[in-house]
Amino acid sequence: MPMLRPQDSPTRERKCLNGLWTFRLDPEGAGRTAGWWRAKLDQAREMPVPASYNDIVPDLAVRDHVGDAWYQTTVRVPRRWTGERIVLRFDAATHRAVVWVDDAAVAEHEGGYTPFEVDITDHVRPGGTVRVTVVVNNELSWASVPPGIQQQTANGRTQNYFHDFFNYAGLHRSVWLYTTPPTHITSVSVDTGLDGGTGTVRYAIQQTGNAEPRVILRDADGVQVAESEGAEGTLTVPDVHPWAPGDGYLYELEASLHDADGNLVDSYTQPVGVRTVQVRGTEFLINGEPFYFRGFGKHEDAPIRGKGHDDALMVHDFELMEWIGANSFRTAHYPYAEEVLDYADRHGIVVIDETAAVGMNLRVLVTYGRTDMPPTYTEQTIGSATQRNHLQAVRELIDRDRNHPSVVMWCVANEPDASGQEARDYFAPLFAEARKLDPTRPVGFTNMIADRPDTCALSDLADIIMVNRYYGWYAHTGDLALAEPALEAELRAWADRHGKPIIVSEYGADAIAGLHAVVDTPWSEEYQTRLLEMYHRVFDRVDAVVGEHIWNFADFATQTAIIRVDGNKKGVFTRDRRPKAAAHAIRRRWRKI
Ligand code: GCB
């Protein structure tokens, strides 16, 4: 069941703890033994929250730090919070964290992109202050999602990983202190349906204590359209205004608890978009209408703040997507900040929501010249410990995001090794878990080129085929004449073999902004444009293709590699969001100019 986000309501209040915290790196891991949470952090500098810490300080020891990093702040608990239940919530801590309030350890969480919270009522005194200390750890192991390995070099410990974006860490999202009444709502979930002009909203409320649940559904003008009593039920919405791509129409479900005298005990408001999603043959239907995905694989990535959430950047990115004519994106390669999904809900942008499972493919390392890698799925590599964390990542993603109408599909992993029974044994439980938790949305993963239509061991587990393809870049580099028929033949093979809709979930070419060439020259802006146009010609010829997500929206940071020039340059926008030539060409296609 969804964990409720902090909100201000007639019975709830929140206080945001964002700002400058004190901060100290701990490469030796001394703080956990020495008990750094017991006092003011020694030798600390200031660090913004939310942000990745890596690029804030011009020092490789900070950027490439491996291990613990300590954050601390002092919070005053409002005096008026007496008698309330007080909760401390982290929207994310990458990749894991332990939290202390004054001297008491109160919370621990694994996984860098989903929230966690803890009731700290017994540790605080309204009107007083408390010290909040967090140790954030960025180490990746075979068991973590995503996985990685550490190496000891003459220079100290280094972190290696198999995914193509920088291992940013820190407190990437907001931190909250908030209240609920002692008797309170703990979760609200909604599923919606459409039957002609009538909508349905099936709701379920969970709570603590003894109080009567009620719900009221209001339209966007605040007019009540339905109500009900009880912890579960189905509301009927006559003349419904559905949520649809490009039309982010939202109702509001006010869930409340009442005591025996009818007094309000708790109140929580959940936005609701009434829509349906379905796969039929080779079509992807939203509200029964075929939907074609135009958009990007994105990243949460920007200069200075790394993966730190920033409303200015978020709104700018959505405005650029609107400018270019995108209607959708994939949260590559991890769950994004909840503010992003809220925005997508309100603006009718369609989202493919992905777990942080990326880089689970040791075969691909051959591309990088590594020949010493073991098989992907063994108990020494991606094994049952990874799978446990991965299952938990699927649960936390669905718990967090299931009420978002913008989210139309779950993506359980990006480009895993999809060969053989080992891959199936690893992934079948993950697909099953996603379906059990949410039978209303299709489930998929993105396939990498090594696993072909006739050999991929996972595609039949997916409701939809998502393929990441780099013909003209990693294969047939610079040769679009060879790349075009190869791409077309492969897409037709997927369609023939599987009879499911296909989204080309990645395709693209690196381009260095400002590099120009008359003839096809990889890395030039013209080659990137021509490659994307080639893909679009092919997509228009293959009926089963229902979506095009260019890799990537913007250039982004990666670990150092000889195939990366200050990061991955497949953005159609630069990292500071200026358009490359391709952006204008795509805009002409997507906006039909
Ligand atoms: C991929 C990965 C993505 C990379 C991209 C590339 O297949 O899914 O994370 O960034 O290729 O540019 O190599």
CSV table of C-alpha atoms and ligand atoms in Angstrom, one decimal, residues 164 333 414-415 468 470 474 506 510 551 556 564 568 570, ligand 1:
chain,number,residue,atom,x,y,z
A,164,ASP,CA,26.4,4.4,-17.8
A,333,HIS,CA,17.3,4.3,-14.8
A,414,ASN,CA,17.1,-1.8,-17.9
A,415,GLU,CA,19.1,-4.1,-20.3
A,468,ASN,CA,17.2,-0.2,-26.8
A,470,TYR,CA,22.0,1.6,-31.5
A,474,TYR,CA,27.6,0.9,-31.6
A,506,GLU,CA,16.4,3.9,-26.6
A,510,ASP,CA,26.4,11.0,-29.3
A,551,TRP,CA,18.3,8.4,-25.8
A,556,PHE,CA,24.6,13.6,-18.7
A,564,ARG,CA,32.7,9.2,-23.0
A,568,ASN,CA,27.4,10.8,-22.4
A,570,LYS,CA,23.5,11.5,-26.7
B,1,GCB,C1,22.2,1.9,-23.2
B,1,GCB,C2,21.9,2.1,-21.8
B,1,GCB,C3,22.1,3.6,-21.4
B,1,GCB,C4,23.4,4.1,-22.0
B,1,GCB,C5,23.2,4.0,-23.5
B,1,GCB,C6,24.5,4.5,-24.2
B,1,GCB,O1,21.8,0.9,-23.8
B,1,GCB,O2,20.6,1.7,-21.4
B,1,GCB,O3,22.1,3.7,-20.0
B,1,GCB,O4,23.6,5.4,-21.6
B,1,GCB,O5,23.0,2.7,-23.9
B,1,GCB,O6,24.5,5.7,-24.6
B,1,GCB,O7,25.4,3.8,-24.3
